[in-house]
């Protein structure tokens, strides 16, 4: 039985620049007890589809035509008073960013209680008891105490669990999850996916799961709808979509995800599988033929691995064996001197309490780590949020002052340099931050953002020369001179990250810290940025510390990998070796948490879902 039946839905935005066809003739069905995955890049129309179902569209948006039938009742023409009863009661939604969805001045529990009181005839005390039970059901520890916590007192994963508890508070028939795991650690993502699966089977509800990552879809969906440019380009059973995708766009999305077992030196991108022809004003997708020779190029073209015996954990690591088994490995000479040598680095933050703010303890964010990085290498730092990887990157650059330890760069200890000398040295060391929008000044044009660092470091002979250099940098990151006069809000997320990369290159550095620089991007854009970083490294002989919570991304990018947990490096070695033979349980947990799109795994998950559905119906 179809709980939800969407036919010929068209949702358009009427703007000053014209009409934007965000959802254009989309038809979907959601069966009882099933999960429908809607996947596509930013701007594909997947979130607008869900907002159309909920009737939560912006004022400039309008459902032009179509029918959204919930249990046979058309929601499109339903009066707002009647829609309010369905919204939150029968159909609930989990939004992408829990921190912006929760009110920061109220406790999380009071916000769930409010949702219960709005839809159920119960007392405030009963609503609080239901909230505690919901917190327990979604796996929030110490629910009796945590209901009185404010959003900022919870981790990202716990805040997302609060949003799920709120969505479940009225026992909905349909749960819409809009990118609920984006930017979460892979381990937390796995927990959230497992929890949604268990709650769906236990409660017998249906789920619409929206994401840009087909790997996540493989873990949870029964049916998959692939959207591009507001249209539905492929729709079918999850096993069929992954085993025999029909549309070029679907093939591209599947190929561009880095996988732990991949042997690619460069990642395929969607543009390798299709192009968009708009010569007649109407976008047309044209499929490209991807043959064995093309696939082989992804494995052979581009930068290989760069290893040095001195950067390995012990002498008995079998470097020769690694080089023999991996044709892309280049071994540096034994007498090579490391570009960066970190020794016993510690960063401790004081914990202050009481009226006088006395120090009562300390948080050991980084607790005595040591490693080396050689010229042209990439060291990947991987681990969950709070493990110390970002603090390590910032402490090396002294954006955070180290508590103790030495950071030798070209033999000079950065930790002991004066502010003036450090400012001069920083020309050679730069950082790319996680959030490109937050790290760009919204009041600065791209031209100003690129020219200002050159002026500060006396690079270029005149402003005209610096502007010419800025144009060359934009072209190097696949943008053009026309973008100089624009502001950050006028670009997509991927374009903004390219601008941040260009800005980091303005001082002609040789060492870059890439701090979660692709974690919030669509997988298709992520592949483009990762390829760009590899190209720049090869062209400019750059050295990277690449920070991420995603082991598959770190493995693709890195020569050496350091797995961090609780401020310590728990495993260190060549990235290929760590994946092939992880020694620590924590590393194994990270590998197991990575989404698995193996066909046998997908079939097994689907059989489990169908068995749970059958058991419930009996």
Coordinates of C-alpha atoms in Angstrom, one line a residue:
X1 CA 0.0 0.0 0.0
X2 CA 1.3 3.5 -0.9
X3 CA 1.2 5.9 2.0
X4 CA 2.4 8.7 -0.2
X5 CA 1.8 9.1 -3.9
X6 CA 3.3 12.1 -5.7
X7 CA 2.2 12.7 -9.3
X8 CA 3.5 15.3 -11.8
X9 CA 4.8 17.6 -9.1
X10 CA 6.0 21.0 -10.3
X11 CA 7.4 23.5 -7.7
X12 CA 8.7 26.8 -9.1
X13 CA 10.4 29.7 -7.5
X14 CA 9.4 33.2 -8.9
X15 CA 12.4 35.5 -8.5
X16 CA 13.5 38.9 -9.9
X17 CA 15.7 37.0 -12.4
X18 CA 12.9 34.8 -13.6
X19 CA 11.3 31.4 -12.8
X20 CA 13.4 28.7 -11.3
X21 CA 12.0 25.2 -11.9
X22 CA 13.2 23.6 -8.7
X23 CA 11.0 20.5 -9.0
X24 CA 9.9 19.8 -12.6
X25 CA 7.4 17.0 -13.2
X26 CA 8.4 14.5 -10.5
X27 CA 6.4 11.4 -9.6
X28 CA 7.2 9.2 -6.6
X29 CA 5.6 6.6 -4.4
X30 CA 6.3 5.6 -0.8
X31 CA 5.2 2.2 0.4
X32 CA 4.2 1.4 4.0
X33 CA 7.2 0.4 6.0
X34 CA 9.7 1.1 3.2
X35 CA 12.5 3.7 2.8
X36 CA 12.7 5.8 -0.3
X37 CA 16.1 7.4 -0.9
X38 CA 16.2 10.7 -2.8
X39 CA 19.7 11.5 -4.0
X40 CA 21.3 14.3 -6.0
X41 CA 23.7 17.2 -5.8
X42 CA 22.9 20.6 -4.2
X43 CA 20.2 22.3 -6.4
X44 CA 18.9 19.0 -7.7
X45 CA 15.5 19.6 -6.1
X46 CA 15.5 16.9 -3.5
X47 CA 15.0 19.1 -0.5
X48 CA 12.4 21.2 -2.3
X49 CA 10.5 18.0 -3.0
X50 CA 10.4 17.2 0.8
X51 CA 9.4 20.8 1.6
X52 CA 6.6 20.6 -0.9
X53 CA 5.3 17.5 0.8
X54 CA 5.3 19.3 4.2
X55 CA 4.0 22.6 2.6
X56 CA 6.9 24.5 4.2
X57 CA 7.9 26.4 1.0
X58 CA 9.3 29.9 1.0
X59 CA 7.0 32.8 0.0
X60 CA 8.6 32.9 -3.5
X61 CA 7.8 29.2 -4.2
X62 CA 4.6 27.8 -5.4
X63 CA 3.4 24.3 -6.3
X64 CA 2.2 25.0 -9.8
X65 CA 0.7 21.6 -10.7
X66 CA 0.7 18.1 -9.3
X67 CA -0.8 15.9 -6.6
X68 CA 0.6 14.9 -3.3
X69 CA -1.7 12.2 -1.9
X70 CA -1.2 11.0 1.7
X71 CA -3.5 8.0 2.4
X72 CA -5.6 9.2 -0.5
X73 CA -5.9 12.8 0.7
X74 CA -4.4 15.5 -1.6
X75 CA -2.2 17.7 0.5
X76 CA -1.7 20.4 -2.2
X77 CA -5.1 22.0 -1.8
X78 CA -5.5 21.2 1.9
X79 CA -6.3 24.3 4.1
X80 CA -3.4 25.3 6.4
X81 CA -5.3 24.5 9.6
X82 CA -5.8 20.9 8.4
X83 CA -2.3 20.7 7.1
X84 CA -1.0 21.7 10.5
X85 CA -2.6 18.6 12.0
X86 CA -0.8 16.3 9.5
X87 CA 2.5 18.2 9.7
X88 CA 4.4 16.9 12.7
X89 CA 1.6 14.4 13.5
X90 CA 1.4 12.0 10.6
X91 CA 4.4 13.4 8.6
X92 CA 7.5 14.5 10.5
X93 CA 10.8 15.9 9.3
X94 CA 14.4 15.9 10.5
X95 CA 16.3 18.9 9.1
X96 CA 19.9 18.9 8.0
X97 CA 21.5 21.1 10.7
X98 CA 20.2 20.4 14.2
X99 CA 22.1 23.4 15.8
X100 CA 20.1 25.9 13.6
X101 CA 16.9 23.9 14.0
X102 CA 16.9 23.9 17.8
X103 CA 16.3 27.1 19.7
X104 CA 19.5 27.9 21.6
X105 CA 17.7 29.7 24.5
X106 CA 15.4 26.7 25.5
X107 CA 16.5 23.3 26.8
X108 CA 16.2 20.5 24.2
X109 CA 13.7 18.6 26.3
X110 CA 11.3 21.6 26.5
X111 CA 11.3 21.8 22.7
X112 CA 10.3 18.2 22.4
X113 CA 7.7 18.6 25.1
X114 CA 6.3 21.6 23.2
X115 CA 5.9 19.4 20.0
X116 CA 4.1 16.7 22.1
X117 CA 1.7 19.2 23.7
X118 CA 0.9 20.7 20.3
X119 CA -0.3 17.4 18.9
X120 CA -1.4 15.3 21.9
X121 CA -3.9 15.8 24.7
X122 CA -1.6 15.2 27.6
X123 CA -0.4 17.1 30.7
X124 CA 3.1 18.8 30.7
X125 CA 4.3 16.1 33.2
X126 CA 3.2 13.3 30.9
X127 CA 4.8 15.1 28.0
X128 CA 8.1 15.3 29.9
X129 CA 7.9 11.6 30.7
X130 CA 7.3 10.8 27.0
X131 CA 10.3 13.0 26.2
X132 CA 12.6 11.1 28.6
X133 CA 11.3 7.8 27.0
X134 CA 12.1 9.2 23.5
X135 CA 15.6 10.2 24.6
X136 CA 16.2 6.7 25.9
X137 CA 14.8 5.2 22.6
X138 CA 17.1 7.2 20.4
X139 CA 20.1 6.4 22.5
X140 CA 20.8 9.6 24.4
X141 CA 22.6 8.6 27.7
X142 CA 21.2 9.7 31.0
X143 CA 17.9 10.9 29.5
X144 CA 16.5 12.1 32.9
X145 CA 19.4 14.6 33.1
X146 CA 20.0 15.4 29.4
X147 CA 16.4 16.6 28.8
X148 CA 17.5 19.7 30.7
X149 CA 20.6 20.4 28.6
X150 CA 20.7 23.2 26.1
X151 CA 21.7 22.5 22.5
X152 CA 25.2 23.9 22.9
X153 CA 25.8 21.3 25.7
X154 CA 25.4 18.4 23.3
X155 CA 27.5 17.0 20.6
X156 CA 26.5 17.1 17.0
X157 CA 25.3 13.5 17.0
X158 CA 23.3 14.0 20.2
X159 CA 21.6 17.1 18.8
X160 CA 20.6 15.1 15.8
X161 CA 19.2 12.4 18.1
X162 CA 17.1 15.1 19.8
X163 CA 15.7 16.1 16.4
X164 CA 14.9 12.5 15.7
X165 CA 13.2 12.2 19.1
X166 CA 11.1 15.4 18.3
X167 CA 10.1 14.0 14.9
X168 CA 9.0 10.7 16.5
X169 CA 7.2 12.3 19.4
X170 CA 3.8 11.9 17.7
X171 CA 4.4 8.5 16.2
X172 CA 4.3 9.6 12.6
X173 CA 3.5 7.4 9.7
X174 CA 6.1 9.1 7.5
X175 CA 9.5 10.4 8.6
X176 CA 11.4 12.7 6.2
X177 CA 15.1 12.8 6.9
X178 CA 16.8 15.7 5.0
X179 CA 20.6 15.1 5.0
X180 CA 20.6 14.1 8.6
X181 CA 24.2 12.7 8.6
X182 CA 25.9 15.4 6.5
X183 CA 29.3 16.5 8.0
X184 CA 28.9 13.9 10.9
X185 CA 31.8 11.6 11.8
X186 CA 31.4 8.2 9.9
X187 CA 31.0 6.4 13.3
X188 CA 28.2 8.8 14.4
X189 CA 26.7 8.6 10.9
X190 CA 26.6 4.8 11.2
X191 CA 24.9 5.1 14.5
X192 CA 22.2 7.4 13.2
X193 CA 21.6 5.2 10.1
X194 CA 21.3 2.1 12.3
X195 CA 18.9 4.0 14.7
X196 CA 16.7 5.1 11.9
X197 CA 16.5 1.6 10.5
X198 CA 15.7 0.1 13.9
X199 CA 13.0 2.8 14.6
X200 CA 11.5 2.3 11.2
X201 CA 11.2 -1.5 11.7
X202 CA 10.1 -1.2 15.3
X203 CA 7.4 1.4 14.7
X204 CA 6.4 0.3 11.2
X205 CA 6.8 3.8 9.7
X206 CA 8.0 4.8 6.3
X207 CA 11.0 6.9 5.6
X208 CA 12.1 9.4 2.9
X209 CA 15.8 9.7 3.3
X210 CA 17.5 12.6 1.4
X211 CA 21.2 12.8 0.8
X212 CA 23.9 13.6 -1.8
X213 CA 25.8 10.4 -1.0
X214 CA 24.8 7.2 -2.7
X215 CA 27.0 5.3 -0.2
X216 CA 24.6 6.4 2.6
X217 CA 21.6 5.4 0.4
X218 CA 23.1 1.9 0.0
X219 CA 22.9 1.5 3.8
X220 CA 19.3 2.4 4.3
X221 CA 17.0 2.6 1.2
X222 CA 14.7 0.1 -0.5
X223 CA 14.0 2.3 -3.5
X224 CA 16.1 5.1 -4.9
X225 CA 15.1 8.3 -6.8
X226 CA 18.0 10.1 -8.5
X227 CA 17.3 13.8 -9.2
X228 CA 19.2 16.3 -11.4
X229 CA 18.2 19.8 -12.2
X230 CA 14.8 19.4 -10.7
X231 CA 14.0 16.3 -12.7
X232 CA 13.8 12.6 -11.9
X233 CA 16.5 11.0 -14.0
X234 CA 16.4 7.5 -12.5
X235 CA 14.0 5.6 -10.2
X236 CA 14.1 2.0 -9.1
X237 CA 15.0 -0.7 -6.6
X238 CA 18.2 0.0 -4.7
X239 CA 19.8 -3.3 -5.8
X240 CA 19.1 -2.5 -9.5
X241 CA 20.4 1.1 -9.1
X242 CA 23.7 -0.1 -7.7
X243 CA 24.2 -3.2 -9.8
X244 CA 23.0 -1.8 -13.2
X245 CA 22.6 2.0 -13.2
X246 CA 21.0 3.2 -16.4
X247 CA 21.5 6.9 -16.4
X248 CA 24.9 8.6 -16.9
X249 CA 24.3 10.9 -13.9
X250 CA 23.8 7.9 -11.6
X251 CA 26.9 6.2 -13.0
X252 CA 28.9 9.4 -12.3
X253 CA 27.6 9.7 -8.7
X254 CA 28.5 6.1 -8.0
X255 CA 32.0 6.4 -9.5
X256 CA 33.1 9.7 -7.9
X257 CA 32.8 8.4 -4.3
X258 CA 36.3 7.5 -3.0
X259 CA 36.3 3.9 -1.7
X260 CA 38.6 2.2 0.7
X261 CA 39.5 -0.4 -1.9
X262 CA 39.9 2.0 -4.8
X263 CA 43.2 2.0 -6.7
X264 CA 42.5 5.3 -8.4
X265 CA 45.1 8.1 -8.5
X266 CA 42.4 10.5 -9.7
X267 CA 38.7 10.2 -9.0
X268 CA 36.1 10.1 -11.8
X269 CA 33.7 13.0 -11.8
X270 CA 30.2 13.4 -13.1
X271 CA 31.5 15.4 -16.1
X272 CA 33.4 12.2 -17.2
X273 CA 30.1 10.5 -17.7
X274 CA 27.9 13.2 -19.1
X275 CA 27.7 16.8 -20.2
X276 CA 24.9 19.3 -20.2
X277 CA 23.9 20.9 -23.6
X278 CA 22.0 24.2 -23.2
X279 CA 22.5 25.5 -26.7
X280 CA 18.7 25.7 -27.3
X281 CA 17.9 27.1 -23.9
X282 CA 16.7 23.8 -22.5
X283 CA 19.2 21.7 -20.6
X284 CA 19.8 18.3 -22.3
X285 CA 22.0 15.6 -20.7
X286 CA 24.4 13.9 -23.1
X287 CA 26.0 10.6 -22.0
X288 CA 29.7 10.1 -22.6
X289 CA 31.2 6.6 -23.2
X290 CA 33.5 5.5 -20.5
X291 CA 35.5 2.5 -21.7
X292 CA 38.2 0.3 -20.1
X293 CA 41.0 2.7 -21.4
X294 CA 39.3 5.6 -19.6
X295 CA 39.0 3.7 -16.3
X296 CA 42.7 2.7 -16.6
X297 CA 43.7 6.4 -16.9
X298 CA 42.1 7.1 -13.5
X299 CA 44.4 4.4 -12.1
X300 CA 47.6 5.4 -13.8
X301 CA 47.6 9.2 -14.5
X302 CA 48.5 11.6 -11.7
X303 CA 50.5 11.6 -8.5
X304 CA 51.5 8.3 -6.9
X305 CA 52.5 7.6 -3.3
X306 CA 55.6 9.1 -1.8
X307 CA 57.2 7.2 1.2
X308 CA 60.4 7.5 3.2
X309 CA 61.9 4.9 5.5
X310 CA 62.4 7.5 8.2
X311 CA 58.7 8.3 8.4
X312 CA 57.7 4.7 9.0
X313 CA 56.9 3.5 12.5
X314 CA 59.7 0.9 12.6
X315 CA 62.5 -0.4 10.4
X316 CA 60.6 -3.7 10.0
X317 CA 57.7 -2.3 8.1
X318 CA 58.5 -3.9 4.8
X319 CA 58.9 -0.8 2.7
X320 CA 60.3 -2.7 -0.2
X321 CA 57.3 -5.0 -0.1
X322 CA 54.9 -2.0 -0.2
X323 CA 56.8 -0.6 -3.2
X324 CA 56.7 -3.9 -5.0
X325 CA 53.0 -4.5 -4.4
X326 CA 52.0 -0.9 -5.3
X327 CA 53.3 0.4 -8.6
X328 CA 52.5 4.0 -7.8
X329 CA 54.8 4.1 -4.7
X330 CA 58.0 6.2 -5.0
X331 CA 60.6 5.7 -2.2
X332 CA 62.5 8.8 -1.2
X333 CA 66.3 8.6 -0.6
X334 CA 67.4 7.6 2.9
X335 CA 69.3 10.8 3.5
X336 CA 66.2 13.0 2.8
X337 CA 65.6 15.6 5.6
X338 CA 62.0 16.0 6.7
X339 CA 60.3 19.3 5.9
X340 CA 58.2 19.1 9.1
X341 CA 59.4 17.4 12.3
X342 CA 56.9 17.4 15.2
X343 CA 58.2 16.1 18.6
X344 CA 56.1 15.5 21.7
X345 CA 53.5 18.2 20.8
X346 CA 51.0 18.9 23.5
X347 CA 48.0 21.3 23.6
X348 CA 46.2 21.4 27.0
X349 CA 43.2 23.7 27.7
X350 CA 42.6 24.7 31.3
X351 CA 39.2 24.0 32.8
X352 CA 38.0 26.9 35.0
X353 CA 35.3 26.8 37.6
X354 CA 33.8 29.0 40.3
X355 CA 33.4 32.7 40.8
X356 CA 37.2 33.3 40.6
X357 CA 37.5 31.0 37.6
X358 CA 40.2 28.9 39.2
X359 CA 41.8 26.2 37.1
X360 CA 40.4 22.8 38.4
X361 CA 41.7 20.6 35.6
X362 CA 42.8 20.5 32.0
X363 CA 41.6 19.0 28.7
X364 CA 44.4 17.2 26.9
X365 CA 43.3 18.0 23.3
X366 CA 46.7 16.9 22.0
X367 CA 48.9 14.9 24.4
X368 CA 52.4 14.3 23.2
X369 CA 52.4 13.3 19.5
X370 CA 55.4 13.0 17.2
X371 CA 55.6 12.6 13.4
X372 CA 57.6 13.7 10.4
X373 CA 56.4 14.9 6.9
X374 CA 58.8 15.0 3.9
X375 CA 58.8 17.5 1.1
X376 CA 56.0 16.6 -1.4
X377 CA 54.3 14.1 1.0
X378 CA 50.7 14.1 2.2
X379 CA 50.1 13.1 5.8
X380 CA 46.5 12.3 6.6
X381 CA 45.1 12.9 10.1
X382 CA 41.9 10.9 10.6
X383 CA 39.7 10.4 13.6
X384 CA 36.3 11.3 15.2
X385 CA 35.4 14.8 16.3
X386 CA 37.3 15.7 19.5
X387 CA 40.2 13.4 18.7
X388 CA 42.7 16.3 18.4
X389 CA 43.3 16.4 14.7
X390 CA 42.2 20.0 14.0
X391 CA 44.0 21.2 17.1
X392 CA 47.2 19.5 15.9
X393 CA 46.9 21.3 12.5
X394 CA 46.3 24.7 14.1
X395 CA 49.0 24.2 16.8
X396 CA 51.6 23.5 14.0
X397 CA 50.8 26.8 12.4
X398 CA 50.5 28.4 15.9
X399 CA 46.9 29.5 15.3
X400 CA 46.7 27.8 18.7
X401 CA 49.6 28.1 21.0
X402 CA 51.1 24.7 21.9
X403 CA 51.5 23.9 25.6
X404 CA 54.8 22.1 25.0
X405 CA 56.8 20.3 22.3
X406 CA 58.7 21.2 19.2
X407 CA 57.6 21.9 15.6
X408 CA 60.6 22.0 13.4
X409 CA 60.0 23.4 9.9
X410 CA 63.1 23.4 7.6
X411 CA 65.0 22.9 10.9
X412 CA 63.5 26.0 12.6
X413 CA 61.4 25.5 15.7
X414 CA 58.1 27.4 14.9
X415 CA 57.0 27.1 18.5
X416 CA 59.9 29.4 19.7
X417 CA 59.7 32.0 17.0
X418 CA 58.7 35.6 17.9
X419 CA 55.4 37.0 16.4
X420 CA 57.3 39.1 13.9
X421 CA 59.4 36.2 12.6
X422 CA 56.4 33.9 12.6
X423 CA 54.4 36.3 10.5
X424 CA 57.2 36.2 7.9
X425 CA 57.4 32.4 8.1
X426 CA 53.6 32.1 7.6
X427 CA 54.1 33.0 4.0
X428 CA 55.3 29.4 3.5
X429 CA 52.6 27.8 5.6
X430 CA 48.9 28.2 4.9
X431 CA 45.6 26.6 5.8
X432 CA 42.3 25.7 4.0
X433 CA 39.4 25.7 6.5
X434 CA 36.4 23.4 6.6
X435 CA 33.7 26.0 6.0
X436 CA 34.6 28.1 2.9
X437 CA 31.7 30.5 3.5
X438 CA 32.7 31.2 7.1
X439 CA 36.3 31.7 6.2
X440 CA 35.7 34.3 3.5
X441 CA 34.8 37.8 4.4
X442 CA 31.3 38.4 3.0
X443 CA 32.0 42.1 2.5
X444 CA 35.1 41.4 0.4
X445 CA 35.1 40.7 -3.3
X446 CA 37.2 37.8 -4.5
X447 CA 39.7 40.2 -5.9
X448 CA 40.2 41.9 -2.5
X449 CA 40.4 38.5 -0.8
X450 CA 43.2 37.4 -3.1
X451 CA 45.1 40.7 -3.5
X452 CA 45.2 41.5 0.3
X453 CA 47.6 38.6 1.3
X454 CA 49.9 39.5 -1.6
X455 CA 50.0 43.1 -0.4
X456 CA 50.7 42.1 3.2
X457 CA 53.6 39.8 2.2
X458 CA 54.9 42.3 -0.5
X459 CA 54.3 39.9 -3.3
X460 CA 54.0 41.6 -6.8
X461 CA 55.3 44.9 -8.0
X462 CA 52.0 46.8 -8.2
X463 CA 48.3 46.4 -7.7
X464 CA 47.9 45.6 -11.4
X465 CA 50.5 42.9 -11.1
X466 CA 48.7 41.4 -8.1
X467 CA 45.4 41.4 -9.9
X468 CA 47.1 39.6 -12.8
X469 CA 48.4 37.0 -10.3
X470 CA 44.9 36.7 -8.8
X471 CA 43.5 36.0 -12.3
X472 CA 46.1 33.3 -12.9
X473 CA 45.3 31.7 -9.5
X474 CA 41.6 31.6 -10.3
X475 CA 42.3 30.0 -13.6
X476 CA 44.6 27.4 -11.9
X477 CA 41.6 26.4 -9.7
X478 CA 39.3 26.2 -12.7
X479 CA 37.6 29.6 -12.2
X480 CA 38.0 32.7 -14.4
X481 CA 38.6 36.4 -14.3
X482 CA 34.9 37.3 -14.4
X483 CA 34.6 36.0 -10.8
X484 CA 37.0 38.6 -9.4
X485 CA 34.2 41.2 -8.9
X486 CA 31.8 38.9 -7.2
X487 CA 31.1 38.3 -3.5
X488 CA 31.2 34.9 -1.6
X489 CA 27.4 34.6 -1.5
X490 CA 27.3 34.6 -5.3
X491 CA 29.1 31.2 -5.5
X492 CA 28.3 27.6 -4.9
X493 CA 30.0 25.7 -2.0
X494 CA 32.5 24.0 -4.4
X495 CA 33.3 27.4 -6.0
X496 CA 33.9 29.0 -2.6
X497 CA 36.2 26.2 -1.6
X498 CA 38.2 26.8 -4.9
X499 CA 38.5 30.5 -4.0
X500 CA 39.8 29.5 -0.5
X501 CA 42.4 27.3 -2.2
X502 CA 43.4 30.1 -4.5
X503 CA 43.7 32.4 -1.5
X504 CA 45.9 29.9 0.3
X505 CA 48.2 29.9 -2.8
X506 CA 48.5 33.7 -3.0
X507 CA 51.6 33.7 -0.8
X508 CA 53.2 30.9 -2.8
X509 CA 53.5 28.5 0.1
X510 CA 55.1 25.0 0.1
X511 CA 53.1 23.6 3.1
X512 CA 49.3 23.5 3.4
X513 CA 47.0 22.2 6.2
X514 CA 43.7 21.1 4.7
X515 CA 41.3 21.0 7.6
X516 CA 38.2 19.0 6.7
X517 CA 38.2 21.0 3.4
X518 CA 35.8 18.7 1.6
X519 CA 33.6 17.3 4.4
X520 CA 30.6 19.5 3.7
X521 CA 30.7 19.3 -0.1
X522 CA 28.5 17.1 -2.4
X523 CA 30.4 13.9 -3.3
X524 CA 30.6 15.0 -7.0
X525 CA 32.1 18.4 -6.0
X526 CA 34.3 16.7 -3.4
X527 CA 35.8 14.5 -6.1
X528 CA 36.6 17.7 -8.2
X529 CA 38.3 19.4 -5.2
X530 CA 40.3 16.3 -4.3
X531 CA 41.6 16.0 -7.8
X532 CA 42.4 19.7 -7.8
X533 CA 44.4 19.4 -4.6
X534 CA 46.4 16.5 -6.1
X535 CA 47.0 18.4 -9.3
X536 CA 48.3 21.5 -7.4
X537 CA 50.5 19.3 -5.2
X538 CA 52.1 17.7 -8.2
X539 CA 52.4 21.0 -10.1
X540 CA 53.7 23.1 -7.2
X541 CA 55.5 20.4 -5.2
X542 CA 53.3 21.1 -2.2
X543 CA 53.3 19.3 1.1
X544 CA 50.0 18.6 2.8
X545 CA 48.6 17.7 6.2
X546 CA 45.1 16.5 5.2
X547 CA 42.6 16.3 8.0
X548 CA 39.3 14.5 7.8
X549 CA 36.9 12.1 9.7
X550 CA 36.4 10.1 6.5
X551 CA 38.9 7.3 6.3
X552 CA 38.2 6.6 2.6
X553 CA 39.0 10.3 1.6
X554 CA 42.1 10.3 3.8
X555 CA 43.3 7.0 2.2
X556 CA 42.8 8.4 -1.3
X557 CA 44.7 11.6 -0.6
X558 CA 47.5 10.5 1.7
X559 CA 50.9 8.8 1.5
X560 CA 51.1 8.4 5.3
X561 CA 48.2 8.2 7.7
X562 CA 48.0 9.0 11.4
X563 CA 44.9 7.7 13.2
X564 CA 44.1 9.9 16.2
X565 CA 42.0 9.2 19.3
X566 CA 41.8 11.2 22.6
X567 CA 44.7 13.4 21.7
X568 CA 47.1 10.6 20.8
X569 CA 48.2 8.9 17.6
X570 CA 47.1 5.3 18.0
X571 CA 48.2 4.1 14.6
X572 CA 50.7 5.5 12.1
X573 CA 52.0 4.2 8.7
X574 CA 51.5 4.1 5.0
X575 CA 47.8 4.6 4.1
X576 CA 47.6 1.5 2.1
X577 CA 49.1 -0.7 4.8
X578 CA 46.8 0.7 7.5
X579 CA 43.7 -0.1 5.4
X580 CA 45.0 -3.5 4.5
X581 CA 46.1 -4.5 8.0
X582 CA 44.7 -2.2 10.7
X583 CA 46.4 -3.0 14.1
X584 CA 44.1 -1.1 16.5
X585 CA 40.5 -1.7 17.3
X586 CA 39.8 2.0 16.9
X587 CA 41.1 2.0 13.3
X588 CA 39.0 -1.1 12.6
X589 CA 35.9 0.7 13.9
X590 CA 36.5 3.6 11.5
X591 CA 36.9 1.2 8.6
X592 CA 33.7 -0.7 9.5
X593 CA 31.8 2.6 9.8
X594 CA 32.5 3.6 6.2
X595 CA 29.4 3.2 4.0
X596 CA 29.5 -0.1 2.1
X597 CA 27.9 -0.2 -1.4
X598 CA 28.9 -3.8 -2.1
X599 CA 25.9 -5.4 -3.9
X600 CA 25.9 -8.5 -1.6
X601 CA 25.8 -6.1 1.4
X602 CA 22.9 -4.1 -0.1
X603 CA 20.9 -7.3 -0.8
X604 CA 21.5 -8.5 2.8
X605 CA 20.3 -5.2 4.2
X606 CA 17.2 -5.3 2.0
X607 CA 16.3 -8.8 3.0
X608 CA 16.6 -7.9 6.7
X609 CA 14.2 -4.9 6.1
X610 CA 11.7 -7.0 4.3
X611 CA 11.9 -9.7 7.0
X612 CA 11.2 -7.1 9.7
X613 CA 8.3 -5.7 7.7
X614 CA 6.8 -9.2 7.2
X615 CA 7.3 -10.0 10.9
X616 CA 5.5 -6.9 11.9
X617 CA 2.6 -7.4 9.5
X618 CA 2.0 -10.9 10.9

